[in-house]
Amino acid sequence: MIRFDVVIVGGGHAGAQAAIALRQAKVTGSIAIVGEEAEPPYERPPLSKEYLAGEKPFERMLLRPVEKWADLGVTLLTGRRVIAVDPAAHTVSTGDGETLAYGDLVWAAGGHPRRLTCTGHDLTGVHSVRTRADVDRMIAELPDTRQVAVIGGGYIGLEAAAVLTRLGKKVTVLEAQDRVLARVAGEPLSRFYEAEHRARGVVVRLGVTVECIEARDGRACGVRLAGGAIVSAEMVIVGIGIVPAVEPLLRVGAAGGNGVAVDGHCRTSLPHIYAIGDCALHANVFADAASIRLESVQNANDQAAVAAKTIAGIEAPGNAAVPWFWSNQYDLRLQTVGLSIGHDTAIVRGDPAERSFSLVYLKAGRVIALDCVNATRDFVQGRALVAGGVVADPALLGDVSVPLKSLAE
Ligand SMILES: Cc1cc2nc3c(=O)[nH]c(=O)nc-3n(C[C@H](O)[C@H](O)[C@H](O)COP(=O)(O)OP(=O)(O)OC[C@H]3O[C@@H](n4cnc5c(N)ncnc54)[C@H](O)[C@@H]3O)c2cc1C
């Protein structure tokens, strides 16, 4: 049995950054990253953007050149899925029968795409967008694809819709709620994106329920909706969220549910086991300390840094990083800061018709978040308003001639 001082499970953004941050924190012991994907750690956001579009080669998505991992003294154990953890013995077991011992364990396993459960969910032509392998399968089918149905109007579904429309496909977005991005953004932003997609020929259908995927010759050929309508599509993309990959930890008693619970220092309830990134359920100060998981590169990187410091024994305040995120669709660059969950007021700053504007979200008068479309200055300056929970005059927040930084003081 091989032993590493730190074993990191998951070689995504969080796992890779944890290894780097451990070295930055002067941890000199042995470190291994055990990841189930075949590739060394790579950037995930381009998968639904430039990589799907054929504009960014995979090599440019690597988080570090492969040889740099060896230079850092980090052992990459790719293509291995951890299936069990023994917190008493300090070991993890992989699907191919290996056992690795650890001093500290960092669980950074992210999540797996939520799948449909209806008839036809597993047909050829039905895809999720989570890994390079997922997107390579889509790219291989594109030459034979004329029509695409995207199930789920969240960021990933909309990004894929934008790319595939630009590639000349006839795209239909099917959303169960009465607006796209309903889970993450205010209504004005949803309506803006619906209009942008429709203006480019995307059919956006709201309030629809998927009944099953229709098959022809063993392949997907369409999506049947409740009520009987069929949306023809040779490719079906399912973008309905993720299921956090935490089962091996919960099975041995780690606290959690929809994720593994961690404290402000990314410690799980099990000794010497930390969790970070998409799978970590944490009390977030920007969500009124509600227990949430954040699915963003920022959160993966910030929690990785916190866990590394905790392992290194560096005294540091708990995680209180301001959440931020981005999404690219067509020529629209959306940047968000803060969390708009629970807002009671959304102020439109600027004119959506000019395709450069922001939404400023307030809760009880305080600025809690901004969604900025082609408005990087607002994103940069708005951060201080969110970080400080600033109370500002709504009329000034909505006035583009007033720089947000002037309201932060
Ligand atoms: C298509 C797409 C576009 C996105 N766009 C954006 C964006 O524009 N901006 C943004 O901020 N965020 C974006 N995100 C979200 C962002 O990529 C994630 O929040 C981030 O990757 C989370 O990092 P993570 O390390 O927690 O999880 P992941 O990156 O998912 O990495 C987890 C790794 O662990 C592996 N794993 C899982 N279970 C096991 C196991 N049992 N054993 C071993 N390995 C395991 C997985 O295979 C995976 O490689 C996007 C995500 C996707 C899928």
mmCIF file of N, CA and C in Angstrom, residues 45 48-49 52 129 149-163 171-186 189-190 193-194 197 202-208 237-242 295 325-330 334 336:
data_model
loop_
_atom_site.group_PDB
_atom_site.id
_atom_site.type_symbol
_atom_site.label_atom_id
_atom_site.label_comp_id
_atom_site.label_asym_id
_atom_site.label_seq_id
_atom_site.Cartn_x
_atom_site.Cartn_y
_atom_site.Cartn_z
ATOM 1 N N PRO A 45 -14.809 25.388 -17.505
ATOM 2 C CA PRO A 45 -15.719 26.326 -18.176
ATOM 3 C C PRO A 45 -15.664 26.327 -19.710
ATOM 4 N N SER A 48 -18.334 24.198 -22.402
ATOM 5 C CA SER A 48 -19.614 24.612 -23.012
ATOM 6 C C SER A 48 -19.441 25.889 -23.825
ATOM 7 N N LYS A 49 -18.197 26.324 -23.981
ATOM 8 C CA LYS A 49 -17.930 27.589 -24.673
ATOM 9 C C LYS A 49 -16.936 27.316 -25.815
ATOM 10 N N LEU A 52 -16.301 23.502 -27.135
ATOM 11 C CA LEU A 52 -17.406 22.984 -27.950
ATOM 12 C C LEU A 52 -17.428 23.685 -29.305
ATOM 13 N N VAL A 129 -22.990 17.791 -20.203
ATOM 14 C CA VAL A 129 -21.791 18.592 -20.495
ATOM 15 C C VAL A 129 -21.014 18.764 -19.195
ATOM 16 N N ALA A 149 -32.027 19.671 -29.051
ATOM 17 C CA ALA A 149 -32.907 20.085 -27.946
ATOM 18 C C ALA A 149 -32.052 20.188 -26.690
ATOM 19 N N VAL A 150 -32.131 21.318 -26.030
ATOM 20 C CA VAL A 150 -31.394 21.510 -24.782
ATOM 21 C C VAL A 150 -32.419 21.474 -23.659
ATOM 22 N N ILE A 151 -32.282 20.503 -22.767
ATOM 23 C CA ILE A 151 -33.219 20.409 -21.647
ATOM 24 C C ILE A 151 -32.583 21.110 -20.450
ATOM 25 N N GLY A 152 -33.184 22.221 -20.036
ATOM 26 C CA GLY A 152 -32.639 22.986 -18.914
ATOM 27 C C GLY A 152 -32.092 24.320 -19.380
ATOM 28 N N GLY A 153 -32.710 25.408 -18.923
ATOM 29 C CA GLY A 153 -32.264 26.749 -19.305
ATOM 30 C C GLY A 153 -31.398 27.379 -18.235
ATOM 31 N N GLY A 154 -30.405 26.648 -17.748
ATOM 32 C CA GLY A 154 -29.401 27.212 -16.830
ATOM 33 C C GLY A 154 -28.215 27.697 -17.661
ATOM 34 N N TYR A 155 -27.146 28.123 -16.972
ATOM 35 C CA TYR A 155 -26.007 28.689 -17.702
ATOM 36 C C TYR A 155 -25.419 27.708 -18.705
ATOM 37 N N ILE A 156 -25.221 26.457 -18.290
ATOM 38 C CA ILE A 156 -24.528 25.522 -19.182
ATOM 39 C C ILE A 156 -25.384 25.229 -20.413
ATOM 40 N N GLY A 157 -26.683 25.028 -20.207
ATOM 41 C CA GLY A 157 -27.574 24.770 -21.339
ATOM 42 C C GLY A 157 -27.602 25.951 -22.296
ATOM 43 N N LEU A 158 -27.661 27.152 -21.740
ATOM 44 C CA LEU A 158 -27.732 28.343 -22.601
ATOM 45 C C LEU A 158 -26.411 28.572 -23.333
ATOM 46 N N GLU A 159 -25.294 28.298 -22.662
ATOM 47 C CA GLU A 159 -24.008 28.453 -23.355
ATOM 48 C C GLU A 159 -23.901 27.473 -24.517
ATOM 49 N N ALA A 160 -24.308 26.237 -24.266
ATOM 50 C CA ALA A 160 -24.263 25.233 -25.346
ATOM 51 C C ALA A 160 -25.205 25.649 -26.475
ATOM 52 N N ALA A 161 -26.373 26.173 -26.108
ATOM 53 C CA ALA A 161 -27.332 26.622 -27.133
ATOM 54 C C ALA A 161 -26.707 27.721 -27.988
ATOM 55 N N ALA A 162 -25.992 28.648 -27.343
ATOM 56 C CA ALA A 162 -25.371 29.759 -28.084
ATOM 57 C C ALA A 162 -24.328 29.233 -29.070
ATOM 58 N N VAL A 163 -23.478 28.325 -28.598
ATOM 59 C CA VAL A 163 -22.421 27.794 -29.475
ATOM 60 C C VAL A 163 -23.038 27.026 -30.642
ATOM 61 N N VAL A 171 -31.708 25.072 -32.691
ATOM 62 C CA VAL A 171 -31.697 24.726 -31.263
ATOM 63 C C VAL A 171 -33.028 25.092 -30.599
ATOM 64 N N THR A 172 -33.536 24.174 -29.784
ATOM 65 C CA THR A 172 -34.703 24.457 -28.948
ATOM 66 C C THR A 172 -34.303 24.281 -27.488
ATOM 67 N N VAL A 173 -34.555 25.292 -26.682
ATOM 68 C CA VAL A 173 -34.297 25.193 -25.235
ATOM 69 C C VAL A 173 -35.620 24.879 -24.551
ATOM 70 N N LEU A 174 -35.603 23.841 -23.715
ATOM 71 C CA LEU A 174 -36.821 23.409 -23.008
ATOM 72 C C LEU A 174 -36.618 23.641 -21.519
ATOM 73 N N GLU A 175 -37.395 24.536 -20.953
ATOM 74 C CA GLU A 175 -37.207 24.900 -19.540
ATOM 75 C C GLU A 175 -38.513 24.650 -18.781
ATOM 76 N N ALA A 176 -38.396 23.972 -17.640
ATOM 77 C CA ALA A 176 -39.592 23.630 -16.861
ATOM 78 C C ALA A 176 -40.193 24.854 -16.160
ATOM 79 N N GLN A 177 -39.342 25.783 -15.750
ATOM 80 C CA GLN A 177 -39.844 26.968 -15.044
ATOM 81 C C GLN A 177 -40.390 27.983 -16.052
ATOM 82 N N ASP A 178 -40.921 29.085 -15.526
ATOM 83 C CA ASP A 178 -41.509 30.065 -16.448
ATOM 84 C C ASP A 178 -40.487 31.073 -16.969
ATOM 85 N N ARG A 179 -39.204 30.851 -16.637
ATOM 86 C CA ARG A 179 -38.146 31.682 -17.219
ATOM 87 C C ARG A 179 -36.820 30.936 -17.138
ATOM 88 N N VAL A 180 -35.892 31.285 -18.033
ATOM 89 C CA VAL A 180 -34.562 30.674 -17.954
ATOM 90 C C VAL A 180 -33.825 31.276 -16.760
ATOM 91 N N LEU A 181 -32.773 30.627 -16.313
ATOM 92 C CA LEU A 181 -31.915 31.108 -15.211
ATOM 93 C C LEU A 181 -32.704 31.416 -13.939
ATOM 94 N N ALA A 182 -33.863 30.749 -13.778
ATOM 95 C CA ALA A 182 -34.757 31.097 -12.671
ATOM 96 C C ALA A 182 -34.094 30.851 -11.316
ATOM 97 N N ARG A 183 -33.223 29.862 -11.246
ATOM 98 C CA ARG A 183 -32.617 29.482 -9.967
ATOM 99 C C ARG A 183 -31.533 30.484 -9.543
ATOM 100 N N VAL A 184 -30.968 31.203 -10.514
ATOM 101 C CA VAL A 184 -29.755 31.968 -10.205
ATOM 102 C C VAL A 184 -29.834 33.463 -10.461
ATOM 103 N N ALA A 185 -30.884 33.931 -11.141
ATOM 104 C CA ALA A 185 -30.872 35.353 -11.519
ATOM 105 C C ALA A 185 -32.269 35.942 -11.414
ATOM 106 N N GLY A 186 -32.323 37.267 -11.399
ATOM 107 C CA GLY A 186 -33.601 37.971 -11.357
ATOM 108 C C GLY A 186 -34.282 37.956 -12.717
ATOM 109 N N LEU A 189 -32.946 39.702 -16.020
ATOM 110 C CA LEU A 189 -31.824 39.035 -16.699
ATOM 111 C C LEU A 189 -32.337 37.845 -17.510
ATOM 112 N N SER A 190 -33.287 37.097 -16.923
ATOM 113 C CA SER A 190 -33.865 35.954 -17.640
ATOM 114 C C SER A 190 -34.496 36.423 -18.945
ATOM 115 N N TYR A 193 -31.916 37.368 -21.613
ATOM 116 C CA TYR A 193 -31.272 36.229 -22.292
ATOM 117 C C TYR A 193 -32.261 35.473 -23.189
ATOM 118 N N GLU A 194 -33.508 35.359 -22.745
ATOM 119 C CA GLU A 194 -34.502 34.702 -23.621
ATOM 120 C C GLU A 194 -34.599 35.462 -24.947
ATOM 121 N N HIS A 197 -31.472 34.955 -27.195
ATOM 122 C CA HIS A 197 -31.461 33.644 -27.862
ATOM 123 C C HIS A 197 -32.505 33.603 -28.976
ATOM 124 N N VAL A 202 -33.030 30.747 -31.749
ATOM 125 C CA VAL A 202 -33.264 29.661 -30.794
ATOM 126 C C VAL A 202 -34.742 29.681 -30.399
ATOM 127 N N VAL A 203 -35.347 28.510 -30.354
ATOM 128 C CA VAL A 203 -36.717 28.421 -29.846
ATOM 129 C C VAL A 203 -36.607 28.194 -28.345
ATOM 130 N N VAL A 204 -37.178 29.098 -27.564
ATOM 131 C CA VAL A 204 -37.119 28.960 -26.099
ATOM 132 C C VAL A 204 -38.528 28.630 -25.630
ATOM 133 N N ARG A 205 -38.691 27.430 -25.085
ATOM 134 C CA ARG A 205 -40.027 27.026 -24.604
ATOM 135 C C ARG A 205 -39.983 26.931 -23.091
ATOM 136 N N LEU A 206 -40.862 27.698 -22.453
ATOM 137 C CA LEU A 206 -40.863 27.796 -20.992
ATOM 138 C C LEU A 206 -42.042 27.027 -20.417
ATOM 139 N N GLY A 207 -41.915 26.605 -19.169
ATOM 140 C CA GLY A 207 -43.020 25.936 -18.482
ATOM 141 C C GLY A 207 -43.382 24.601 -19.111
ATOM 142 N N VAL A 208 -42.399 23.912 -19.682
ATOM 143 C CA VAL A 208 -42.696 22.632 -20.336
ATOM 144 C C VAL A 208 -42.154 21.467 -19.497
ATOM 145 N N ILE A 237 -29.329 17.638 -25.252
ATOM 146 C CA ILE A 237 -28.360 18.004 -24.210
ATOM 147 C C ILE A 237 -29.130 18.206 -22.916
ATOM 148 N N VAL A 238 -28.675 17.510 -21.876
ATOM 149 C CA VAL A 238 -29.371 17.585 -20.594
ATOM 150 C C VAL A 238 -28.523 18.437 -19.644
ATOM 151 N N GLY A 239 -29.043 19.603 -19.290
ATOM 152 C CA GLY A 239 -28.306 20.504 -18.397
ATOM 153 C C GLY A 239 -29.187 20.836 -17.213
ATOM 154 N N ILE A 240 -29.368 19.852 -16.328
ATOM 155 C CA ILE A 240 -30.318 20.035 -15.218
ATOM 156 C C ILE A 240 -29.606 19.931 -13.863
ATOM 157 N N GLY A 241 -28.334 20.320 -13.862
ATOM 158 C CA GLY A 241 -27.625 20.390 -12.587
ATOM 159 C C GLY A 241 -26.788 19.156 -12.296
ATOM 160 N N ILE A 242 -26.198 19.159 -11.113
ATOM 161 C CA ILE A 242 -25.321 18.044 -10.740
ATOM 162 C C ILE A 242 -25.790 17.409 -9.428
ATOM 163 N N GLU A 295 -21.232 26.340 -7.128
ATOM 164 C CA GLU A 295 -20.613 25.674 -8.278
ATOM 165 C C GLU A 295 -19.924 26.740 -9.114
ATOM 166 N N PHE A 325 -18.687 34.782 -10.544
ATOM 167 C CA PHE A 325 -18.959 33.783 -11.582
ATOM 168 C C PHE A 325 -19.030 34.507 -12.915
ATOM 169 N N TRP A 326 -18.857 33.772 -14.010
ATOM 170 C CA TRP A 326 -19.073 34.401 -15.319
ATOM 171 C C TRP A 326 -19.754 33.413 -16.251
ATOM 172 N N SER A 327 -20.346 33.944 -17.307
ATOM 173 C CA SER A 327 -20.928 33.094 -18.352
ATOM 174 C C SER A 327 -20.825 33.842 -19.674
ATOM 175 N N ASN A 328 -20.365 33.163 -20.716
ATOM 176 C CA ASN A 328 -20.259 33.789 -22.040
ATOM 177 C C ASN A 328 -21.287 33.174 -22.977
ATOM 178 N N GLN A 329 -22.109 34.021 -23.555
ATOM 179 C CA GLN A 329 -23.065 33.568 -24.572
ATOM 180 C C GLN A 329 -23.030 34.582 -25.704
ATOM 181 N N TYR A 330 -22.822 34.118 -26.939
ATOM 182 C CA TYR A 330 -22.662 35.010 -28.100
ATOM 183 C C TYR A 330 -21.573 36.034 -27.750
ATOM 184 N N LEU A 334 -21.302 37.883 -19.233
ATOM 185 C CA LEU A 334 -21.974 38.108 -17.950
ATOM 186 C C LEU A 334 -20.973 37.863 -16.832
ATOM 187 N N THR A 336 -20.952 37.952 -12.560
ATOM 188 C CA THR A 336 -21.798 38.142 -11.386
ATOM 189 C C THR A 336 -20.920 38.205 -10.141
#
